[in-house]
């Protein structure tokens, strides 16, 4: 607000998705189904890891945090999108917009760091199996998780505070379905060079470096597996690495393309579609890619169901 609060607006208007009115109900049902799949899939993973002691290992510690991050990452944007589609009320308060941006950055960054931790865990497990328990000690695992949370907190806060100092005095319509940082910068009528510089520098640290570390980890894994004379083992490992890398590429490719390599030719529709890929599709796919195809997770699900059946049968016997 100009003398009062750095902006003359008390709220922004989210245009949402470029959907025809007759297709609103169809897309509403689609996004609701995708969101519920994301929530239920990630909740199932968290509960199974919590209940089954066989899954109390470094890999599943990272996975439970990733599932929580995915669940929250989708919950930052999709409920508001669904609400806007149903009520046709695109407004969001100024403070609410900055809050949404903060948590969007927070959980997006957290996913980036956790993907690196998981790639490192797999690298140690496959390349140094005899030293795995020594290297991936509980102290190191806890330190990696805590460091991820702390770094993402400071990074998200930095961008939010820099955004809060800008003046928005020309337009309050955001051509997006959430308060995206790049969309807000286009609406600012004050100097945004500091914001853009910080996005470029911090983006390199938060996105590009983790992406390179993940690629290097999987490259070392592949080179180690190729040396093992087992066709079955090679096929299984390549299948696992390929599925993991497909999700990593989807997440990092769209994020880096949007924020670090912006193009003047990028249309609003193209940017919205790219944003949908990493905010909706990736969190929904992660449960299937990282765990529900996993034998340990299937075994844990079977054990938990058997335990529940046993408890129910005992209860009926005592009644």
Short mmCIF file of C-alpha atoms in Angstrom, two decimals:
data_model
loop_
_atom_site.label_atom_id
_atom_site.label_comp_id
_atom_site.label_asym_id
_atom_site.label_seq_id
_atom_site.Cartn_x
_atom_site.Cartn_y
_atom_site.Cartn_z
CA UNK A 1 0.00 0.00 0.00
CA UNK A 2 1.40 3.36 -0.95
CA UNK A 3 1.65 5.03 2.42
CA UNK A 4 -0.37 2.61 4.38
CA UNK A 5 0.46 -0.93 3.29
CA UNK A 6 2.49 -1.02 0.04
CA UNK A 7 -0.56 -1.74 -2.14
CA UNK A 8 -3.92 -0.18 -2.78
CA UNK A 9 -5.48 -3.65 -3.07
CA UNK A 10 -6.99 -5.60 -0.20
CA UNK A 11 -7.40 -8.67 -2.42
CA UNK A 12 -6.37 -10.26 -5.71
CA UNK A 13 -8.53 -12.02 -8.29
CA UNK A 14 -7.43 -15.47 -9.50
CA UNK A 15 -8.55 -16.08 -13.09
CA UNK A 16 -8.13 -19.82 -12.61
CA UNK A 17 -8.00 -22.22 -15.54
CA UNK A 18 -9.02 -21.29 -19.10
CA UNK A 19 -11.99 -23.68 -19.12
CA UNK A 20 -15.25 -23.22 -20.99
CA UNK A 21 -18.33 -22.85 -18.73
CA UNK A 22 -19.90 -26.07 -20.06
CA UNK A 23 -16.73 -27.98 -19.11
CA UNK A 24 -16.50 -26.65 -15.54
CA UNK A 25 -18.26 -29.60 -13.91
CA UNK A 26 -16.18 -32.14 -15.81
CA UNK A 27 -12.87 -30.53 -14.82
CA UNK A 28 -14.10 -29.99 -11.26
CA UNK A 29 -14.76 -33.73 -10.93
CA UNK A 30 -11.40 -34.55 -12.53
CA UNK A 31 -9.35 -32.29 -10.23
CA UNK A 32 -11.32 -33.41 -7.18
CA UNK A 33 -10.59 -37.06 -8.04
CA UNK A 34 -6.90 -36.31 -8.56
CA UNK A 35 -6.69 -34.39 -5.28
CA UNK A 36 -8.44 -37.16 -3.32
CA UNK A 37 -6.10 -39.74 -4.91
CA UNK A 38 -3.12 -37.63 -3.84
CA UNK A 39 -4.37 -37.22 -0.27
CA UNK A 40 -5.40 -40.86 0.23
CA UNK A 41 -2.28 -42.28 -1.45
CA UNK A 42 0.14 -40.18 0.58
CA UNK A 43 -1.82 -40.66 3.82
CA UNK A 44 -1.71 -44.43 3.29
CA UNK A 45 2.07 -44.30 2.92
CA UNK A 46 2.51 -42.21 6.08
CA UNK A 47 0.23 -44.50 8.12
CA UNK A 48 1.88 -47.71 6.89
CA UNK A 49 5.37 -46.40 7.65
CA UNK A 50 4.18 -45.30 11.08
CA UNK A 51 2.50 -48.62 11.95
CA UNK A 52 4.95 -51.15 10.48
CA UNK A 53 8.29 -51.44 12.29
CA UNK A 54 9.84 -53.13 9.22
CA UNK A 55 9.64 -49.76 7.48
CA UNK A 56 11.50 -47.81 10.17
CA UNK A 57 14.55 -47.36 7.94
CA UNK A 58 16.28 -44.30 6.40
CA UNK A 59 14.61 -44.78 3.01
CA UNK A 60 11.12 -44.79 4.49
CA UNK A 61 11.90 -41.92 6.85
CA UNK A 62 12.60 -39.79 3.76
CA UNK A 63 9.59 -41.27 1.97
CA UNK A 64 7.19 -40.42 4.81
CA UNK A 65 8.44 -36.83 4.78
CA UNK A 66 8.09 -36.72 0.98
CA UNK A 67 4.52 -38.00 1.23
CA UNK A 68 3.68 -35.36 3.83
CA UNK A 69 5.28 -32.71 1.60
CA UNK A 70 3.30 -33.90 -1.45
CA UNK A 71 0.05 -33.92 0.51
CA UNK A 72 0.60 -30.36 1.76
CA UNK A 73 1.96 -29.14 -1.59
CA UNK A 74 -1.29 -30.10 -3.34
CA UNK A 75 -3.40 -28.80 -0.44
CA UNK A 76 -1.88 -25.32 -0.79
CA UNK A 77 -3.41 -24.76 -4.25
CA UNK A 78 -6.03 -27.36 -5.23
CA UNK A 79 -8.71 -26.73 -2.54
CA UNK A 80 -8.73 -23.01 -3.45
CA UNK A 81 -8.95 -23.91 -7.15
CA UNK A 82 -11.89 -26.25 -6.48
CA UNK A 83 -13.59 -23.62 -4.34
CA UNK A 84 -13.24 -20.99 -7.06
CA UNK A 85 -14.59 -23.39 -9.70
CA UNK A 86 -17.63 -24.23 -7.59
CA UNK A 87 -18.52 -20.81 -6.17
CA UNK A 88 -17.27 -18.68 -9.05
CA UNK A 89 -15.59 -16.42 -6.47
CA UNK A 90 -11.99 -15.81 -7.64
CA UNK A 91 -11.00 -13.38 -4.88
CA UNK A 92 -8.17 -14.06 -2.42
CA UNK A 93 -7.06 -11.58 0.29
CA UNK A 94 -3.67 -9.90 -0.08
CA UNK A 95 -2.37 -11.59 3.10
CA UNK A 96 -3.88 -14.90 1.99
CA UNK A 97 -2.11 -14.60 -1.36
CA UNK A 98 1.30 -14.09 0.27
CA UNK A 99 0.58 -16.94 2.71
CA UNK A 100 -0.30 -19.26 -0.17
CA UNK A 101 2.90 -18.24 -1.97
CA UNK A 102 4.98 -18.91 1.16
CA UNK A 103 3.65 -22.43 1.71
CA UNK A 104 3.80 -23.19 -2.00
CA UNK A 105 7.52 -22.34 -2.02
CA UNK A 106 8.08 -24.09 1.30
CA UNK A 107 6.65 -27.48 0.33
CA UNK A 108 7.97 -27.26 -3.23
CA UNK A 109 11.52 -26.66 -1.92
CA UNK A 110 11.09 -29.38 0.70
CA UNK A 111 10.24 -31.89 -2.01
CA UNK A 112 13.38 -30.86 -3.90
CA UNK A 113 15.64 -31.54 -0.91
CA UNK A 114 13.91 -34.78 0.03
CA UNK A 115 14.31 -36.13 -3.52
CA UNK A 116 18.05 -35.50 -3.17
CA UNK A 117 18.16 -37.31 0.19
CA UNK A 118 16.28 -40.28 -1.29
CA UNK A 119 18.61 -40.43 -4.32
CA UNK A 120 21.65 -40.39 -1.98
CA UNK A 121 20.10 -43.13 0.15
CA UNK A 122 19.62 -45.36 -2.92
CA UNK A 123 23.16 -44.55 -4.10
CA UNK A 124 24.66 -45.68 -0.78
CA UNK A 125 22.39 -48.77 -0.62
CA UNK A 126 23.35 -50.00 -4.11
CA UNK A 127 26.96 -48.84 -4.42
CA UNK A 128 28.07 -49.44 -0.80
CA UNK A 129 25.69 -52.12 0.55
CA UNK A 130 28.13 -53.40 3.21
CA UNK A 131 28.61 -49.91 4.66
CA UNK A 132 24.99 -48.78 4.33
CA UNK A 133 24.05 -48.92 8.02
CA UNK A 134 27.27 -47.14 8.98
CA UNK A 135 26.94 -44.33 6.43
CA UNK A 136 23.17 -43.84 6.71
CA UNK A 137 23.17 -43.60 10.48
CA UNK A 138 20.06 -42.35 12.33
CA UNK A 139 21.95 -39.15 13.17
CA UNK A 140 22.75 -38.41 9.51
CA UNK A 141 19.18 -39.17 8.38
CA UNK A 142 17.69 -36.93 11.04
CA UNK A 143 20.21 -34.19 10.18
CA UNK A 144 19.27 -34.36 6.47
CA UNK A 145 15.55 -34.08 7.25
CA UNK A 146 16.01 -31.22 9.74
CA UNK A 147 18.35 -29.38 7.35
CA UNK A 148 15.77 -29.72 4.57
CA UNK A 149 13.04 -28.18 6.74
CA UNK A 150 15.25 -25.34 7.99
CA UNK A 151 16.60 -24.36 4.55
CA UNK A 152 13.14 -24.38 2.97
CA UNK A 153 11.78 -22.21 5.79
CA UNK A 154 14.39 -19.50 5.21
CA UNK A 155 14.14 -19.68 1.42
CA UNK A 156 10.34 -19.35 1.36
CA UNK A 157 10.46 -16.54 3.92
CA UNK A 158 13.05 -14.63 1.88
CA UNK A 159 10.90 -14.61 -1.27
CA UNK A 160 7.74 -13.78 0.69
CA UNK A 161 9.34 -10.78 2.43
CA UNK A 162 10.77 -9.52 -0.87
CA UNK A 163 7.32 -9.83 -2.47
CA UNK A 164 5.65 -8.02 0.46
CA UNK A 165 7.78 -4.90 -0.15
CA UNK A 166 6.48 -4.47 -3.73
CA UNK A 167 3.69 -2.09 -4.76
CA UNK A 168 0.70 -3.40 -6.72
CA UNK A 169 -1.12 -0.39 -8.10
CA UNK A 170 -2.03 -1.17 -11.72
CA UNK A 171 -3.96 -4.43 -11.76
CA UNK A 172 -5.07 -7.04 -9.22
CA UNK A 173 -6.05 -9.84 -11.64
CA UNK A 174 -3.68 -12.84 -11.49
CA UNK A 175 -3.89 -14.91 -14.70
CA UNK A 176 -3.29 -18.15 -12.79
CA UNK A 177 -5.07 -20.59 -10.47
CA UNK A 178 -2.86 -19.71 -7.48
CA UNK A 179 -0.63 -16.87 -6.27
CA UNK A 180 2.38 -17.77 -8.36
CA UNK A 181 5.52 -15.75 -7.74
CA UNK A 182 6.21 -14.97 -11.40
CA UNK A 183 2.58 -13.95 -11.99
CA UNK A 184 2.68 -11.56 -9.02
CA UNK A 185 5.93 -10.00 -10.25
CA UNK A 186 4.26 -9.16 -13.57
CA UNK A 187 1.58 -7.19 -11.68
CA UNK A 188 4.04 -5.16 -9.57
CA UNK A 189 4.49 -1.51 -10.49
CA UNK A 190 7.68 -1.07 -8.44
CA UNK A 191 11.22 -2.24 -9.22
CA UNK A 192 11.39 -6.07 -9.28
CA UNK A 193 15.06 -6.46 -10.23
CA UNK A 194 16.08 -7.56 -6.72
CA UNK A 195 13.31 -10.18 -6.69
CA UNK A 196 14.31 -11.50 -10.10
CA UNK A 197 17.99 -11.65 -9.12
CA UNK A 198 17.20 -13.55 -5.91
CA UNK A 199 14.96 -15.96 -7.85
CA UNK A 200 17.77 -16.67 -10.30
CA UNK A 201 20.51 -17.08 -7.65
CA UNK A 202 18.47 -18.98 -5.04
CA UNK A 203 16.75 -21.00 -7.76
CA UNK A 204 20.14 -22.26 -8.85
CA UNK A 205 20.93 -23.35 -5.31
CA UNK A 206 17.53 -24.82 -4.47
CA UNK A 207 16.63 -26.40 -7.82
CA UNK A 208 19.55 -26.80 -10.22
CA UNK A 209 22.13 -28.13 -7.73
CA UNK A 210 19.73 -30.73 -6.21
CA UNK A 211 18.70 -31.80 -9.73
CA UNK A 212 22.35 -32.28 -10.72
CA UNK A 213 23.04 -34.24 -7.51
CA UNK A 214 20.11 -36.55 -8.24
CA UNK A 215 21.28 -37.15 -11.82
CA UNK A 216 24.85 -37.86 -10.61
CA UNK A 217 23.55 -40.27 -7.93
CA UNK A 218 21.49 -42.25 -10.44
CA UNK A 219 24.33 -42.19 -12.98
CA UNK A 220 26.62 -43.77 -10.36
CA UNK A 221 23.89 -46.29 -9.52
CA UNK A 222 23.49 -47.28 -13.17
CA UNK A 223 27.26 -47.60 -13.70
CA UNK A 224 27.49 -49.79 -10.59
CA UNK A 225 24.59 -52.03 -11.66
CA UNK A 226 25.92 -52.54 -15.19
CA UNK A 227 29.04 -54.15 -13.69
CA UNK A 228 26.89 -56.83 -12.00
CA UNK A 229 26.42 -59.82 -14.37
CA UNK A 230 22.70 -60.32 -13.68
CA UNK A 231 20.21 -59.55 -16.43
CA UNK A 232 17.27 -59.72 -14.02
CA UNK A 233 18.96 -57.38 -11.54
CA UNK A 234 19.89 -54.93 -14.29
CA UNK A 235 16.32 -54.87 -15.69
CA UNK A 236 14.82 -54.38 -12.21
CA UNK A 237 17.25 -51.60 -11.30
CA UNK A 238 16.78 -49.79 -14.63
CA UNK A 239 13.01 -50.07 -14.21
CA UNK A 240 13.21 -48.54 -10.72
CA UNK A 241 15.65 -45.79 -11.71
CA UNK A 242 13.66 -45.02 -14.85
CA UNK A 243 10.39 -44.55 -12.95
CA UNK A 244 12.08 -42.42 -10.29
CA UNK A 245 13.85 -40.29 -12.87
CA UNK A 246 10.63 -39.78 -14.84
CA UNK A 247 8.99 -38.13 -11.80
CA UNK A 248 12.16 -36.16 -11.01
CA UNK A 249 12.36 -34.92 -14.61
CA UNK A 250 8.68 -33.98 -14.60
CA UNK A 251 9.02 -32.00 -11.37
CA UNK A 252 12.36 -30.29 -12.02
CA UNK A 253 11.88 -29.83 -15.76
CA UNK A 254 8.67 -27.83 -15.41
CA UNK A 255 9.87 -25.83 -12.38
CA UNK A 256 13.23 -24.91 -13.92
CA UNK A 257 11.55 -24.09 -17.24
CA UNK A 258 9.05 -21.78 -15.54
CA UNK A 259 11.20 -19.94 -13.02
CA UNK A 260 14.83 -20.11 -14.17
CA UNK A 261 14.42 -20.18 -17.96
CA UNK A 262 11.33 -18.03 -18.57
CA UNK A 263 10.52 -17.38 -22.21
CA UNK A 264 8.84 -14.28 -23.61
CA UNK A 265 6.89 -16.64 -25.88
CA UNK A 266 5.38 -18.53 -22.94
CA UNK A 267 1.61 -18.05 -23.05
CA UNK A 268 -0.54 -17.97 -19.92
CA UNK A 269 -2.07 -21.30 -20.98
CA UNK A 270 1.36 -22.92 -21.38
CA UNK A 271 2.52 -21.67 -17.97
CA UNK A 272 -0.71 -22.88 -16.34
CA UNK A 273 -0.36 -26.35 -17.88
CA UNK A 274 3.27 -26.59 -16.74
CA UNK A 275 2.27 -25.51 -13.23
CA UNK A 276 -0.47 -28.16 -13.16
CA UNK A 277 2.12 -30.82 -13.95
CA UNK A 278 4.20 -30.24 -10.83
CA UNK A 279 1.45 -29.09 -8.45
CA UNK A 280 -1.17 -31.76 -9.25
CA UNK A 281 0.24 -34.59 -11.37
CA UNK A 282 3.61 -35.18 -9.66
CA UNK A 283 2.26 -35.36 -6.05
CA UNK A 284 -0.38 -37.81 -7.29
CA UNK A 285 2.15 -40.03 -9.10
CA UNK A 286 4.74 -40.14 -6.29
CA UNK A 287 2.81 -42.65 -4.12
CA UNK A 288 2.59 -45.06 -7.06
CA UNK A 289 6.15 -44.55 -8.25
CA UNK A 290 7.96 -44.58 -4.91
CA UNK A 291 5.97 -46.95 -2.76
CA UNK A 292 2.76 -48.59 -3.90
CA UNK A 293 4.79 -50.55 -6.50
CA UNK A 294 7.24 -51.46 -3.73
CA UNK A 295 7.26 -54.99 -2.26
CA UNK A 296 8.03 -53.69 1.24
CA UNK A 297 5.01 -51.38 1.17
CA UNK A 298 2.74 -54.14 -0.13
CA UNK A 299 4.03 -56.45 2.59
CA UNK A 300 3.42 -53.76 5.22
CA UNK A 301 -0.14 -53.26 3.94
CA UNK A 302 -0.77 -57.01 4.18
CA UNK A 303 0.62 -57.19 7.73
CA UNK A 304 -1.43 -54.22 8.92
CA UNK A 305 -4.62 -55.70 7.41
CA UNK A 306 -3.89 -59.09 9.04
CA UNK A 307 -3.31 -57.40 12.41
CA UNK A 308 -6.62 -55.54 12.13
CA UNK A 309 -8.44 -58.76 11.21
CA UNK A 310 -6.87 -60.57 14.17
CA UNK A 311 -7.87 -57.78 16.56
CA UNK A 312 -11.43 -57.76 15.20
CA UNK A 313 -11.77 -61.52 15.55
CA UNK A 314 -10.49 -61.35 19.16
CA UNK A 315 -12.98 -58.60 19.94
CA UNK A 316 -15.86 -60.68 18.53
CA UNK A 317 -14.77 -63.70 20.59
CA UNK A 318 -14.87 -61.67 23.82
CA UNK A 319 -18.33 -60.24 23.06
#
